[in-house]
Short mmCIF file of C-alpha atoms (C1' of nucleotides) and ligand atoms in Angstrom, two decimals:
data_model
loop_
_atom_site.label_atom_id
_atom_site.label_comp_id
_atom_site.label_asym_id
_atom_site.label_seq_id
_atom_site.Cartn_x
_atom_site.Cartn_y
_atom_site.Cartn_z
CA MET A 1268 158.37 192.20 115.79
CA GLU A 1269 162.09 191.40 115.69
CA LYS A 1270 161.36 189.09 112.82
CA LEU A 1271 159.49 191.88 111.06
CA ILE A 1272 162.41 194.29 111.51
CA ALA A 1273 164.95 191.79 110.18
CA LYS A 1274 162.72 191.24 107.19
CA TYR A 1275 162.33 194.92 106.36
CA ARG A 1276 166.08 195.54 106.79
CA LYS A 1277 166.81 192.70 104.39
CA GLU A 1278 164.47 194.23 101.86
CA GLY A 1279 166.50 197.47 101.91
CA PHE A 1280 163.99 199.37 104.01
CA LYS A 1281 165.71 201.98 106.11
CA LEU A 1282 164.51 201.53 109.66
CA THR A 1283 163.87 204.96 111.18
CA PRO A 1284 162.18 205.51 114.51
CA GLN A 1285 159.11 206.91 112.76
CA ARG A 1286 158.75 203.77 110.66
CA LEU A 1287 159.30 201.53 113.60
CA ALA A 1288 156.61 203.35 115.49
CA ILE A 1289 154.19 203.02 112.57
CA LEU A 1290 155.02 199.33 112.14
CA LYS A 1291 154.51 198.72 115.80
CA PHE A 1292 151.14 200.44 115.70
CA LEU A 1293 150.04 198.40 112.69
CA GLU A 1294 151.33 195.01 113.81
CA GLY A 1295 148.37 192.80 114.60
CA ASN A 1296 146.05 195.81 114.44
CA THR A 1297 142.56 194.76 113.31
CA SER A 1298 140.88 198.16 113.49
CA HIS A 1299 141.38 199.07 109.81
CA PRO A 1300 142.68 202.53 110.53
CA SER A 1301 142.72 205.49 108.20
CA ALA A 1302 145.94 207.48 107.57
CA MET A 1303 144.66 210.10 110.02
CA ASP A 1304 144.02 207.42 112.68
CA ILE A 1305 147.58 206.23 112.34
CA TYR A 1306 149.02 209.73 112.40
CA SER A 1307 147.06 210.71 115.53
CA GLU A 1308 148.05 207.61 117.46
CA VAL A 1309 151.70 207.47 116.46
CA LYS A 1310 152.24 211.20 116.90
CA ASP A 1311 151.78 210.69 120.64
CA ALA A 1312 154.97 208.60 120.72
CA TYR A 1313 156.84 210.62 118.08
CA PRO A 1314 155.62 214.20 118.23
CA THR A 1315 157.71 215.38 115.30
CA LEU A 1316 156.12 212.82 113.01
CA SER A 1317 154.74 214.34 109.85
CA PHE A 1318 151.68 213.33 107.94
CA ALA A 1319 153.76 212.94 104.79
CA THR A 1320 155.81 210.23 106.51
CA VAL A 1321 152.65 208.30 107.31
CA TYR A 1322 151.61 208.39 103.71
CA ASN A 1323 155.13 207.59 102.49
CA THR A 1324 155.40 204.63 104.77
CA LEU A 1325 151.94 203.36 103.88
CA GLN A 1326 152.83 203.60 100.19
CA ALA A 1327 156.09 201.72 100.75
CA LEU A 1328 154.32 198.99 102.66
CA ARG A 1329 151.57 198.82 100.02
CA ASN A 1330 154.21 198.40 97.29
CA LYS A 1331 155.80 195.61 99.27
CA GLY A 1332 152.39 193.91 99.59
CA GLU A 1333 152.52 194.21 103.39
CA ILE A 1334 149.28 196.12 103.77
CA LEU A 1335 146.04 196.38 101.85
CA GLU A 1336 143.87 199.37 101.05
CA ILE A 1337 140.24 199.04 102.13
CA THR A 1338 137.83 201.04 99.99
CA ILE A 1339 134.74 200.84 102.15
CA ASN A 1340 134.46 204.52 102.91
CA PRO A 1341 134.21 206.53 99.67
CA GLN A 1342 135.71 209.50 101.44
CA LYS A 1343 138.96 208.07 102.70
CA THR A 1344 141.14 204.98 102.45
CA HIS A 1345 141.50 202.60 105.33
CA TYR A 1346 144.45 200.30 105.71
CA ASP A 1347 144.69 196.67 106.66
CA PRO A 1348 148.01 195.35 107.97
CA ASN A 1349 146.74 191.79 107.48
CA SER A 1350 147.72 191.16 103.85
CA LYS A 1351 146.54 187.57 103.80
CA PRO A 1352 143.43 187.57 101.57
CA HIS A 1353 140.27 187.80 103.67
CA HIS A 1354 136.84 189.37 103.61
CA HIS A 1355 135.04 192.00 105.67
CA ILE A 1356 131.74 192.62 107.35
CA ILE A 1357 130.72 196.18 107.90
CA CYS A 1358 128.09 197.39 110.40
CA ILE A 1359 125.81 199.68 108.41
CA LYS A 1360 125.12 201.75 111.53
CA CYS A 1361 128.51 202.39 113.17
CA LYS A 1362 130.85 201.30 110.28
CA LYS A 1363 132.69 198.86 112.49
CA ILE A 1364 134.65 196.41 110.29
CA GLY A 1365 135.06 192.75 111.16
CA ASP A 1366 137.44 190.27 109.48
CA ILE A 1367 136.29 187.02 107.83
CA PHE A 1368 138.88 184.36 107.23
CA LYS A 1369 137.33 181.94 104.86
CA ASP A 1370 138.04 181.23 101.20
CA TYR A 1371 134.89 181.29 99.11
CA SER A 1372 136.65 180.91 95.75
CA LYS A 1373 135.33 177.41 95.06
CA VAL A 1374 131.69 178.36 95.50
CA LEU A 1375 131.87 181.60 93.53
CA GLN A 1376 131.28 180.30 90.05
CA LEU A 1377 131.08 183.09 87.49
CA PRO A 1378 128.45 183.10 84.73
CA TYR A 1379 129.70 182.10 81.30
CA ASP A 1380 129.40 185.53 79.65
CA VAL A 1381 131.66 186.98 82.37
CA VAL A 1382 134.29 184.23 82.17
CA SER A 1383 134.42 184.67 78.37
CA GLU A 1384 135.34 188.31 78.83
CA PHE A 1385 137.40 188.26 82.08
CA LYS A 1386 140.00 185.86 83.31
CA PRO A 1387 139.27 185.82 87.08
CA LEU A 1388 142.12 186.07 89.53
CA GLY A 1389 140.67 186.80 92.91
CA ASN A 1390 137.78 188.24 94.89
CA HIS A 1391 136.91 190.21 97.93
CA ILE A 1392 133.58 190.22 99.65
CA ASP A 1393 132.00 192.99 101.68
CA PHE A 1394 129.29 191.70 103.87
CA TYR A 1395 126.85 194.21 105.38
CA GLY A 1396 125.12 193.76 108.66
CA ILE A 1397 124.46 195.15 112.12
CA CYS A 1398 126.86 194.61 114.99
CA MET A 1399 125.87 193.44 118.43
CA ARG A 1400 126.30 196.86 120.00
CA CYS A 1401 124.07 198.58 117.44
CA ARG A 1402 121.49 195.84 117.74
CA LYS A 1403 121.32 196.36 121.46
CA LYS A 1404 121.05 200.10 120.98
CA GLU A 1405 118.19 199.59 118.50
CA ARG A 1406 116.31 197.32 120.85
CA ARG A 1407 116.62 199.86 123.63
CA TYR A 1408 115.03 202.50 121.34
CA LYS A 1409 112.04 200.35 120.50
CA LEU A 1410 111.08 199.75 124.14
CA MET P 1149 112.12 206.95 80.17
CA GLU P 1150 108.55 208.28 80.32
CA LYS P 1151 107.85 205.89 83.14
CA LEU P 1152 110.91 207.06 85.01
CA ILE P 1153 109.85 210.68 84.69
CA ALA P 1154 106.37 209.96 85.93
CA LYS P 1155 107.87 208.10 88.84
CA TYR P 1156 110.18 210.92 89.88
CA ARG P 1157 107.48 213.53 89.55
CA LYS P 1158 105.22 211.41 91.78
CA GLU P 1159 108.01 211.30 94.38
CA GLY P 1160 108.11 215.08 94.49
CA PHE P 1161 111.26 215.40 92.43
CA LYS P 1162 111.29 218.61 90.48
CA LEU P 1163 112.03 217.84 86.92
CA THR P 1164 114.49 220.37 85.58
CA PRO P 1165 116.19 220.08 82.19
CA GLN P 1166 119.51 219.49 83.96
CA ARG P 1167 118.14 216.57 85.88
CA LEU P 1168 116.41 215.14 82.89
CA ALA P 1169 119.73 215.28 80.98
CA ILE P 1170 121.53 213.54 83.87
CA LEU P 1171 118.79 210.91 84.17
CA LYS P 1172 118.93 210.32 80.40
CA PHE P 1173 122.69 209.87 80.53
CA LEU P 1174 122.46 207.40 83.40
CA GLU P 1175 119.54 205.36 82.18
CA GLY P 1176 120.81 201.92 81.20
CA ASN P 1177 124.39 203.13 81.49
CA THR P 1178 126.68 200.28 82.51
CA SER P 1179 129.98 202.23 82.41
CA HIS P 1180 129.99 203.06 86.17
CA PRO P 1181 130.89 206.72 85.59
CA SER P 1182 132.40 209.16 88.07
CA ALA P 1183 130.84 212.53 88.91
CA MET P 1184 133.30 214.11 86.49
CA ASP P 1185 132.43 211.63 83.71
CA ILE P 1186 128.78 212.58 84.11
CA TYR P 1187 129.52 216.28 84.22
CA SER P 1188 131.70 216.20 81.08
CA GLU P 1189 129.17 214.25 79.06
CA VAL P 1190 126.04 216.11 80.10
CA LYS P 1191 127.66 219.53 79.83
CA ASP P 1192 127.76 219.05 76.06
CA ALA P 1193 123.96 219.04 76.00
CA TYR P 1194 123.54 221.61 78.80
CA PRO P 1195 126.49 223.97 78.76
CA THR P 1196 125.36 225.93 81.79
CA LEU P 1197 125.29 222.80 83.91
CA SER P 1198 127.25 223.19 87.11
CA PHE P 1199 129.24 220.58 88.89
CA ALA P 1200 127.20 221.22 92.04
CA THR P 1201 124.07 220.15 90.26
CA VAL P 1202 125.66 216.86 89.28
CA TYR P 1203 126.55 216.18 92.89
CA ASN P 1204 123.15 217.37 94.15
CA THR P 1205 121.32 215.14 91.72
CA LEU P 1206 123.51 212.09 92.51
CA GLN P 1207 122.89 212.67 96.20
CA ALA P 1208 119.18 212.90 95.64
CA LEU P 1209 119.14 209.74 93.56
CA ARG P 1210 121.26 207.96 96.16
CA ASN P 1211 118.86 208.91 98.90
CA LYS P 1212 116.00 207.59 96.82
CA GLY P 1213 117.94 204.29 96.37
CA GLU P 1214 117.95 204.82 92.60
CA ILE P 1215 121.75 204.64 92.19
CA LEU P 1216 124.62 203.03 94.07
CA GLU P 1217 128.05 204.24 94.95
CA ILE P 1218 130.91 202.07 93.81
CA THR P 1219 134.03 202.25 95.97
CA ILE P 1220 136.50 200.49 93.73
CA ASN P 1221 138.74 203.47 93.16
CA PRO P 1222 140.01 204.88 96.45
CA GLN P 1223 140.39 208.27 94.85
CA LYS P 1224 136.91 208.93 93.58
CA THR P 1225 133.46 207.52 93.76
CA HIS P 1226 131.85 205.89 90.78
CA TYR P 1227 128.13 205.60 90.37
CA ASP P 1228 125.89 202.72 89.22
CA PRO P 1229 122.40 203.50 87.99
CA ASN P 1230 121.56 199.82 88.26
CA SER P 1231 120.36 199.65 91.84
CA LYS P 1232 119.39 195.98 91.72
CA PRO P 1233 121.94 194.14 93.89
CA HIS P 1234 124.72 192.75 91.76
CA HIS P 1235 128.43 192.20 91.83
CA HIS P 1236 131.40 193.50 89.84
CA ILE P 1237 134.53 192.27 88.18
CA ILE P 1238 137.41 194.74 87.71
CA CYS P 1239 140.26 194.48 85.27
CA ILE P 1240 143.40 195.00 87.35
CA LYS P 1241 145.11 196.51 84.28
CA CYS P 1242 142.66 199.00 82.78
CA LYS P 1243 140.12 199.17 85.62
CA LYS P 1244 137.22 198.29 83.34
CA ILE P 1245 134.20 197.22 85.38
CA GLY P 1246 131.88 194.41 84.38
CA ASP P 1247 128.51 193.53 86.03
CA ILE P 1248 127.71 190.12 87.47
CA PHE P 1249 124.03 189.31 87.98
CA LYS P 1250 124.01 186.31 90.23
CA ASP P 1251 122.95 185.92 93.85
CA TYR P 1252 125.60 184.11 95.86
CA SER P 1253 123.90 184.61 99.22
CA LYS P 1254 123.06 180.93 99.77
CA VAL P 1255 126.66 179.78 99.27
CA LEU P 1256 128.21 182.51 101.40
CA GLN P 1257 127.95 180.90 104.82
CA LEU P 1258 129.63 183.00 107.50
CA PRO P 1259 131.79 181.42 110.25
CA TYR P 1260 130.14 181.10 113.61
CA ASP P 1261 132.20 183.73 115.44
CA VAL P 1262 131.16 186.28 112.83
CA VAL P 1263 127.43 185.47 112.96
CA SER P 1264 127.54 185.72 116.70
CA GLU P 1265 128.74 189.29 116.45
CA PHE P 1266 127.04 190.55 113.26
CA LYS P 1267 123.54 189.98 111.93
CA PRO P 1268 124.24 189.72 108.16
CA LEU P 1269 122.00 191.63 105.77
CA GLY P 1270 123.65 191.61 102.40
CA ASN P 1271 126.87 191.29 100.43
CA HIS P 1272 128.76 192.63 97.52
CA ILE P 1273 131.60 190.91 95.75
CA ASP P 1274 134.45 192.51 93.82
CA PHE P 1275 136.05 190.01 91.51
CA TYR P 1276 139.49 190.87 90.13
CA GLY P 1277 140.72 189.69 86.75
CA ILE P 1278 142.09 190.71 83.37
CA CYS P 1279 139.83 191.68 80.57
CA MET P 1280 140.04 190.33 77.04
CA ARG P 1281 141.56 193.49 75.62
CA CYS P 1282 144.32 193.58 78.22
CA ARG P 1283 145.06 189.91 77.79
CA LYS P 1284 145.49 190.45 74.08
CA LYS P 1285 147.77 193.39 74.73
CA GLU P 1286 149.87 191.27 77.13
CA ARG P 1287 150.22 188.48 74.62
CA ARG P 1288 151.41 190.93 71.95
CA TYR P 1289 154.08 192.20 74.35
CA LYS P 1290 155.44 188.70 75.07
CA LEU P 1291 155.97 187.88 71.39
"C1'" DC R 313 185.09 205.71 114.79
"C1'" DA R 314 184.51 209.23 110.87
"C1'" DT R 315 182.62 209.96 106.53
"C1'" DA R 316 179.80 209.62 102.42
"C1'" DT R 317 175.42 209.17 100.51
"C1'" DA R 318 171.10 207.12 99.14
"C1'" DG R 319 167.15 207.29 101.00
"C1'" DA R 320 163.93 209.25 104.60
"C1'" DT R 321 161.75 213.11 106.93
"C1'" DT R 322 159.63 217.43 107.12
"C1'" DA R 323 156.57 221.67 106.57
"C1'" DG R 324 154.06 223.52 103.69
"C1'" DA R 325 152.29 224.11 98.99
"C1'" DA R 326 149.62 221.93 95.34
"C1'" DT R 327 145.96 219.07 93.62
"C1'" DA R 328 141.63 216.85 93.33
"C1'" DA R 329 137.16 215.23 94.98
"C1'" DT R 330 133.41 216.67 97.37
"C1'" DT R 331 130.51 219.78 100.09
"C1'" DC R 332 128.86 224.22 101.41
"C1'" DT R 333 127.03 229.00 100.81
"C1'" DA R 334 124.07 232.41 99.50
"C1'" DA R 335 122.18 234.72 95.67
"C1'" DT R 336 119.26 233.80 91.75
"C1'" DT R 337 116.14 231.13 89.01
"C1'" DT R 338 112.34 228.04 88.00
"C1'" DA R 339 108.86 223.99 87.99
"C1'" DA R 340 104.82 223.06 89.82
"C1'" DT R 341 100.67 224.45 91.89
"C1'" DA R 342 96.71 227.23 92.70
"C1'" DT X 853 99.46 234.80 86.29
"C1'" DA X 854 101.32 234.79 90.90
"C1'" DT X 855 103.34 232.22 94.58
"C1'" DT X 856 106.78 229.59 96.59
"C1'" DA X 857 109.42 225.63 97.81
"C1'" DA X 858 112.93 223.53 95.69
"C1'" DA X 859 116.73 223.65 92.37
"C1'" DT X 860 120.62 225.87 90.13
"C1'" DT X 861 124.75 228.26 90.07
"C1'" DA X 862 129.63 230.13 90.71
"C1'" DG X 863 132.74 230.16 93.64
"C1'" DA X 864 134.53 229.44 98.25
"C1'" DA X 865 135.52 225.96 101.77
"C1'" DT X 866 136.87 221.51 103.24
"C1'" DT X 867 139.22 217.20 103.18
"C1'" DA X 868 142.18 213.54 101.62
"C1'" DT X 869 146.16 212.84 99.25
"C1'" DT X 870 150.36 213.91 96.67
"C1'" DC X 871 154.20 216.80 95.60
"C1'" DT X 872 158.36 219.72 96.49
"C1'" DA X 873 162.59 220.91 97.85
"C1'" DA X 874 165.36 221.63 101.83
"C1'" DT X 875 167.27 219.11 105.59
"C1'" DC X 876 168.49 215.05 108.11
"C1'" DT X 877 170.01 210.27 109.14
"C1'" DA X 878 170.55 205.02 108.94
"C1'" DT X 879 173.62 202.34 107.00
"C1'" DA X 880 177.79 200.99 104.53
"C1'" DT X 881 182.64 201.60 103.92
"C1'" DG X 882 187.56 202.56 105.09
MN1 MN D 78 140.74 193.08 107.50
MN1 MN D 79 127.24 197.58 88.18
ZN1 ZN D 80 127.58 198.87 114.79
ZN1 ZN D 81 141.60 195.57 80.96
#
DNA sequence: CATATAGATTAGAATAATTCTAATTTAATA
DNA sequence: TATTAAATTAGAATTATTCTAATCTATATG
């Protein structure tokens, strides 16, 4: 965390208590929260926090490449404080999102007609599946 | 088209002129249009068409599995009338979307810790790249 | 430490995508 | 032709996000 703070300060990022609280909430967070999730949580610690500040901070972090937008839910953006490229698996029942740290670039050969039109730069995979909890729930139903 | 119509009628889908116009617009369309794109285009042929009907029809088609939602743009949903599973490549400059018809399932082995938590069912890949047109534009700039 | 100020925070308004509502119309069936 | 369940519609409601403009503050400087 100290390292993080030093880093942001060096980048000319003004370190306000609100931002520190948001950074603290996001650090190491693997829950892929929405803006509202972040606001609700952090407001407990900083009751004067405004929604606009959450969006402002998320935008600043996005511009710095510190967080990623996750477009799994067509209705609202989720955020991922892990900016190292990785993939996701989503439970089709409860929408739980898991991280997948594996680089598939070598095995993802594109067809010729695509390569002749696009110069590929990266990729992101959404896997779909059913999580343990939902599988257990299903089993219970069937009995 | 005739086949499509017969199919929908059989499924108890009331065939109104509005729906026929929307279906006609979507059939074979590879542009991945938004609801607004569809509304604008189809309104020319059916000026009384309402936005609600576009959304209603898209929802009905989605429930029937005839179209897919594309969540590339965090701000609005795009639709894909090609419901056969396939992947996409997006130009990071102009957001043009290309289709990729290739099944990568065999080469997408999931790490053990993931498989032990999720039972995988499918996958969708977003490739990122730069399209021909944007590459040409870039080159022009540099000269 | 006191001051200046660029940048951050805030509440609330504005915008945009999507969904809802309730009155009206219509495709399909008998 | 009459019936009716389903579809259409305009406009209101909802929700996520962005904008605005007034106020505040973290940081740099003397
Ligand atoms: Mn992640
Ligand atoms: Mn497609
Ligand atoms: Zn689940
Ligand atoms: Zn392009």
